PDB file of C-alpha atoms in Angstrom:
ATOM      1  CA  MET A   8       0.000   0.000   0.000  1.00  0.00           C
ATOM      2  CA  LEU A   9       1.233   3.482  -0.855  1.00  0.00           C
ATOM      3  CA  LEU A  10       0.419   6.120   1.786  1.00  0.00           C
ATOM      4  CA  LEU A  11       0.206   9.931   1.797  1.00  0.00           C
ATOM      5  CA  THR A  12       0.023  12.071   4.925  1.00  0.00           C
ATOM      6  CA  LYS A  13      -0.847  15.750   5.209  1.00  0.00           C
ATOM      7  CA  ILE A  14      -0.724  17.738   8.460  1.00  0.00           C
ATOM      8  CA  PHE A  15      -3.226  20.403   9.501  1.00  0.00           C
ATOM      9  CA  ASP A  16      -3.142  22.912  12.364  1.00  0.00           C
ATOM     10  CA  PHE A  17      -6.176  24.574  13.928  1.00  0.00           C
ATOM     11  CA  GLU A  18      -7.325  26.134  17.186  1.00  0.00           C
ATOM     12  CA  THR A  19     -10.412  24.910  19.022  1.00  0.00           C
ATOM     13  CA  ALA A  20     -11.859  25.392  22.494  1.00  0.00           C
ATOM     14  CA  HIS A  21     -13.942  22.832  24.343  1.00  0.00           C
ATOM     15  CA  ALA A  22     -15.006  21.588  27.768  1.00  0.00           C
ATOM     16  CA  ILE A  23     -15.868  18.077  28.874  1.00  0.00           C
ATOM     17  CA  ASP A  24     -19.194  17.707  30.690  1.00  0.00           C
ATOM     18  CA  GLY A  25     -19.170  15.298  33.613  1.00  0.00           C
ATOM     19  CA  TYR A  26     -15.385  15.252  33.885  1.00  0.00           C
ATOM     20  CA  ASN A  27     -13.972  15.731  37.381  1.00  0.00           C
ATOM     21  CA  GLY A  28     -10.811  17.591  36.398  1.00  0.00           C
ATOM     22  CA  MET A  29      -9.588  20.805  34.824  1.00  0.00           C
ATOM     23  CA  CYS A  30     -11.019  19.883  31.415  1.00  0.00           C
ATOM     24  CA  LYS A  31     -14.526  20.435  32.790  1.00  0.00           C
ATOM     25  CA  ASN A  32     -13.822  24.137  32.199  1.00  0.00           C
ATOM     26  CA  ILE A  33     -13.737  25.806  28.795  1.00  0.00           C
ATOM     27  CA  HIS A  34     -10.182  25.830  27.481  1.00  0.00           C
ATOM     28  CA  GLY A  35      -8.462  25.738  24.106  1.00  0.00           C
ATOM     29  CA  HIS A  36      -5.904  23.668  22.237  1.00  0.00           C
ATOM     30  CA  SER A  37      -3.651  24.151  19.256  1.00  0.00           C
ATOM     31  CA  TYR A  38      -4.586  20.911  17.528  1.00  0.00           C
ATOM     32  CA  GLN A  39      -2.476  19.196  14.914  1.00  0.00           C
ATOM     33  CA  LEU A  40      -4.182  16.628  12.703  1.00  0.00           C
ATOM     34  CA  HIS A  41      -2.257  14.085  10.609  1.00  0.00           C
ATOM     35  CA  VAL A  42      -4.403  12.602   7.825  1.00  0.00           C
ATOM     36  CA  THR A  43      -3.100   9.508   6.050  1.00  0.00           C
ATOM     37  CA  VAL A  44      -4.726   8.085   2.932  1.00  0.00           C
ATOM     38  CA  GLY A  45      -3.578   5.231   0.767  1.00  0.00           C
ATOM     39  CA  ALA A  46      -4.189   2.841  -2.065  1.00  0.00           C
ATOM     40  CA  VAL A  47      -2.881  -0.502  -3.135  1.00  0.00           C
ATOM     41  CA  VAL A  48      -0.701  -0.026  -6.200  1.00  0.00           C
ATOM     42  CA  ASN A  49       1.462  -2.210  -8.402  1.00  0.00           C
ATOM     43  CA  GLU A  50       4.812  -1.577  -6.756  1.00  0.00           C
ATOM     44  CA  ASP A  51       6.719  -2.938  -9.746  1.00  0.00           C
ATOM     45  CA  VAL A  52       5.809   0.023 -11.958  1.00  0.00           C
ATOM     46  CA  PHE A  53       5.592   3.774 -11.534  1.00  0.00           C
ATOM     47  CA  LEU A  54       2.248   5.514 -11.184  1.00  0.00           C
ATOM     48  CA  PRO A  55       0.987   6.798 -14.531  1.00  0.00           C
ATOM     49  CA  ALA A  56       1.123  10.554 -15.194  1.00  0.00           C
ATOM     50  CA  PRO A  57       0.719  12.776 -13.316  1.00  0.00           C
ATOM     51  CA  GLY A  58       2.171  10.261 -10.819  1.00  0.00           C
ATOM     52  CA  PHE A  59      -0.013  11.060  -7.782  1.00  0.00           C
ATOM     53  CA  LEU A  60      -2.320   8.918  -5.689  1.00  0.00           C
ATOM     54  CA  LEU A  61      -3.869  12.253  -4.797  1.00  0.00           C
ATOM     55  CA  ASP A  62      -2.411  15.720  -5.180  1.00  0.00           C
ATOM     56  CA  PHE A  63      -1.538  17.100  -1.741  1.00  0.00           C
ATOM     57  CA  LYS A  64      -3.477  20.261  -2.601  1.00  0.00           C
ATOM     58  CA  ASP A  65      -6.595  18.149  -3.209  1.00  0.00           C
ATOM     59  CA  LEU A  66      -6.188  16.388   0.143  1.00  0.00           C
ATOM     60  CA  LYS A  67      -5.724  19.794   1.740  1.00  0.00           C
ATOM     61  CA  SER A  68      -8.928  21.061   0.143  1.00  0.00           C
ATOM     62  CA  ILE A  69     -10.916  18.011   1.308  1.00  0.00           C
ATOM     63  CA  VAL A  70      -9.753  18.183   4.931  1.00  0.00           C
ATOM     64  CA  GLN A  71      -9.916  21.971   5.090  1.00  0.00           C
ATOM     65  CA  LYS A  72     -13.576  21.929   4.023  1.00  0.00           C
ATOM     66  CA  ALA A  73     -14.663  18.825   5.974  1.00  0.00           C
ATOM     67  CA  VAL A  74     -12.825  19.484   9.254  1.00  0.00           C
ATOM     68  CA  VAL A  75     -10.722  22.609   9.677  1.00  0.00           C
ATOM     69  CA  ASP A  76     -13.312  25.130   8.470  1.00  0.00           C
ATOM     70  CA  LEU A  77     -15.858  23.575  10.862  1.00  0.00           C
ATOM     71  CA  LEU A  78     -13.628  23.540  13.959  1.00  0.00           C
ATOM     72  CA  ASP A  79     -10.993  26.276  13.657  1.00  0.00           C
ATOM     73  CA  HIS A  80     -11.513  29.035  16.224  1.00  0.00           C
ATOM     74  CA  LYS A  81     -14.757  27.419  17.369  1.00  0.00           C
ATOM     75  CA  LEU A  82     -16.051  26.515  20.828  1.00  0.00           C
ATOM     76  CA  VAL A  83     -17.218  22.894  20.697  1.00  0.00           C
ATOM     77  CA  LEU A  84     -19.488  21.813  23.546  1.00  0.00           C
ATOM     78  CA  SER A  85     -21.907  18.957  24.096  1.00  0.00           C
ATOM     79  CA  HIS A  86     -25.631  19.533  24.406  1.00  0.00           C
ATOM     80  CA  ASN A  87     -25.301  18.327  28.017  1.00  0.00           C
ATOM     81  CA  TYR A  88     -22.669  20.976  28.774  1.00  0.00           C
ATOM     82  CA  ILE A  89     -24.778  23.688  27.148  1.00  0.00           C
ATOM     83  CA  ALA A  90     -27.852  22.614  29.151  1.00  0.00           C
ATOM     84  CA  ARG A  91     -25.843  22.997  32.395  1.00  0.00           C
ATOM     85  CA  HIS A  92     -24.279  26.305  31.260  1.00  0.00           C
ATOM     86  CA  PRO A  93     -26.904  28.134  29.167  1.00  0.00           C
ATOM     87  CA  GLU A  94     -24.824  31.339  29.240  1.00  0.00           C
ATOM     88  CA  VAL A  95     -22.571  29.846  26.533  1.00  0.00           C
ATOM     89  CA  ASN A  96     -25.407  30.073  24.019  1.00  0.00           C
ATOM     90  CA  ASP A  97     -24.364  33.702  23.451  1.00  0.00           C
ATOM     91  CA  GLN A  98     -21.063  32.624  21.862  1.00  0.00           C
ATOM     92  CA  GLU A  99     -21.161  33.283  18.120  1.00  0.00           C
ATOM     93  CA  ASN A 100     -18.552  30.564  17.472  1.00  0.00           C
ATOM     94  CA  LEU A 101     -20.412  27.841  19.416  1.00  0.00           C
ATOM     95  CA  VAL A 102     -20.688  24.384  17.838  1.00  0.00           C
ATOM     96  CA  ALA A 103     -23.077  22.051  19.680  1.00  0.00           C
ATOM     97  CA  TRP A 104     -22.440  18.309  19.633  1.00  0.00           C
ATOM     98  CA  GLU A 105     -24.370  15.264  20.803  1.00  0.00           C
ATOM     99  CA  ALA A 106     -21.160  13.783  22.266  1.00  0.00           C
ATOM    100  CA  GLU A 107     -18.425  15.200  24.455  1.00  0.00           C
ATOM    101  CA  PRO A 108     -15.739  16.853  22.270  1.00  0.00           C
ATOM    102  CA  THR A 109     -12.839  14.687  23.439  1.00  0.00           C
ATOM    103  CA  ALA A 110      -9.912  13.926  21.155  1.00  0.00           C
ATOM    104  CA  GLU A 111     -11.389  10.465  20.618  1.00  0.00           C
ATOM    105  CA  ASN A 112     -14.824  11.765  19.605  1.00  0.00           C
ATOM    106  CA  LEU A 113     -13.269  14.446  17.409  1.00  0.00           C
ATOM    107  CA  LEU A 114     -11.387  11.674  15.572  1.00  0.00           C
ATOM    108  CA  LEU A 115     -14.563   9.631  15.059  1.00  0.00           C
ATOM    109  CA  PHE A 116     -16.247  12.714  13.601  1.00  0.00           C
ATOM    110  CA  MET A 117     -13.246  13.457  11.362  1.00  0.00           C
ATOM    111  CA  LYS A 118     -13.117   9.872  10.110  1.00  0.00           C
ATOM    112  CA  ARG A 119     -16.742  10.019   9.014  1.00  0.00           C
ATOM    113  CA  VAL A 120     -16.586  13.381   7.232  1.00  0.00           C
ATOM    114  CA  ILE A 121     -13.224  12.838   5.526  1.00  0.00           C
ATOM    115  CA  ARG A 122     -14.211   9.374   4.270  1.00  0.00           C
ATOM    116  CA  ASN A 123     -17.313  10.865   2.675  1.00  0.00           C
ATOM    117  CA  GLU A 124     -15.178  13.278   0.614  1.00  0.00           C
ATOM    118  CA  LEU A 125     -12.340  11.015  -0.568  1.00  0.00           C
ATOM    119  CA  PRO A 126     -12.235   9.633  -4.102  1.00  0.00           C
ATOM    120  CA  ALA A 127     -13.479   6.027  -4.204  1.00  0.00           C
ATOM    121  CA  GLU A 128     -10.061   4.622  -5.120  1.00  0.00           C
ATOM    122  CA  LEU A 129      -8.485   5.961  -1.915  1.00  0.00           C
ATOM    123  CA  LYS A 130      -8.837   4.661   1.587  1.00  0.00           C
ATOM    124  CA  LEU A 131      -8.591   6.672   4.794  1.00  0.00           C
ATOM    125  CA  VAL A 132      -5.907   4.750   6.668  1.00  0.00           C
ATOM    126  CA  GLU A 133      -5.041   6.754   9.782  1.00  0.00           C
ATOM    127  CA  LEU A 134      -5.877   9.919  11.679  1.00  0.00           C
ATOM    128  CA  ARG A 135      -3.710  11.240  14.471  1.00  0.00           C
ATOM    129  CA  LEU A 136      -4.935  14.222  16.470  1.00  0.00           C
ATOM    130  CA  TYR A 137      -2.479  15.992  18.753  1.00  0.00           C
ATOM    131  CA  GLU A 138      -4.314  17.861  21.497  1.00  0.00           C
ATOM    132  CA  THR A 139      -0.976  19.039  22.898  1.00  0.00           C
ATOM    133  CA  LYS A 140       2.552  18.524  21.592  1.00  0.00           C
ATOM    134  CA  ASN A 141       2.904  15.357  23.651  1.00  0.00           C
ATOM    135  CA  SER A 142      -0.667  13.993  23.842  1.00  0.00           C
ATOM    136  CA  TYR A 143      -2.571  12.557  20.926  1.00  0.00           C
ATOM    137  CA  ALA A 144      -5.267  10.090  19.925  1.00  0.00           C
ATOM    138  CA  THR A 145      -5.021   7.840  16.885  1.00  0.00           C
ATOM    139  CA  TRP A 146      -7.620   6.129  14.726  1.00  0.00           C
ATOM    140  CA  LYS A 147      -6.395   3.425  12.330  1.00  0.00           C
ATOM    141  CA  GLU A 148      -8.331   1.533   9.720  1.00  0.00           C
ATOM    142  CA  GLU A 149      -8.656  -2.135  10.493  1.00  0.00           C
ATOM    143  CA  VAL A 150      -6.628  -4.256   8.129  1.00  0.00           C
ATOM    144  CA  GLU A 151      -8.834  -5.687   5.428  1.00  0.00           C
ATOM    145  CA  VAL A 152      -8.072  -8.274   2.818  1.00  0.00           C
ATOM    146  CA  TYR A 153      -7.516  -6.699  -0.577  1.00  0.00           C
ATOM    147  CA  GLN A 154      -9.259  -8.660  -3.344  1.00  0.00           C
ATOM    148  CA  GLY A 155      -8.404  -7.696  -6.875  1.00  0.00           C
ATOM    149  CA  ASP A 156      -9.570  -4.166  -7.627  1.00  0.00           C
ATOM    150  CA  SER A 157     -11.556  -3.542  -4.440  1.00  0.00           C
ATOM    151  CA  TRP A 158     -11.290  -3.581  -0.671  1.00  0.00           C
TER     152      TRP A 158
END
């Protein structure tokens, strides 16, 4: 399998409802998202012109639209958090979620929206979301058996 990875940076604030620690309060992170896509190719020959699985600029456009534009400089809170803190409804950058906006749930959201935008011949292989420079969550595609021209 041939893999491509593009890295994205964005700023998002959140709070975790029901958490008994500092993250119960609204706070922000400088997130870094690594998006890896891939395809099975014949490794004995070069890719035909133009020689890309996917142009990096096209991957950038997909992820920018599906993820970064939705989360950058936003305040992401669960409906439960908002119900307990109705004063946050006045925030013009508020994004309300059904789930708590943890790194894990953010990854599950990102997986769904990015997959929906990728060309059919490419597979989303891995997402890695750094919440801080030394803390991250990873989602990886389960290994599937490749059969001929399809997954």
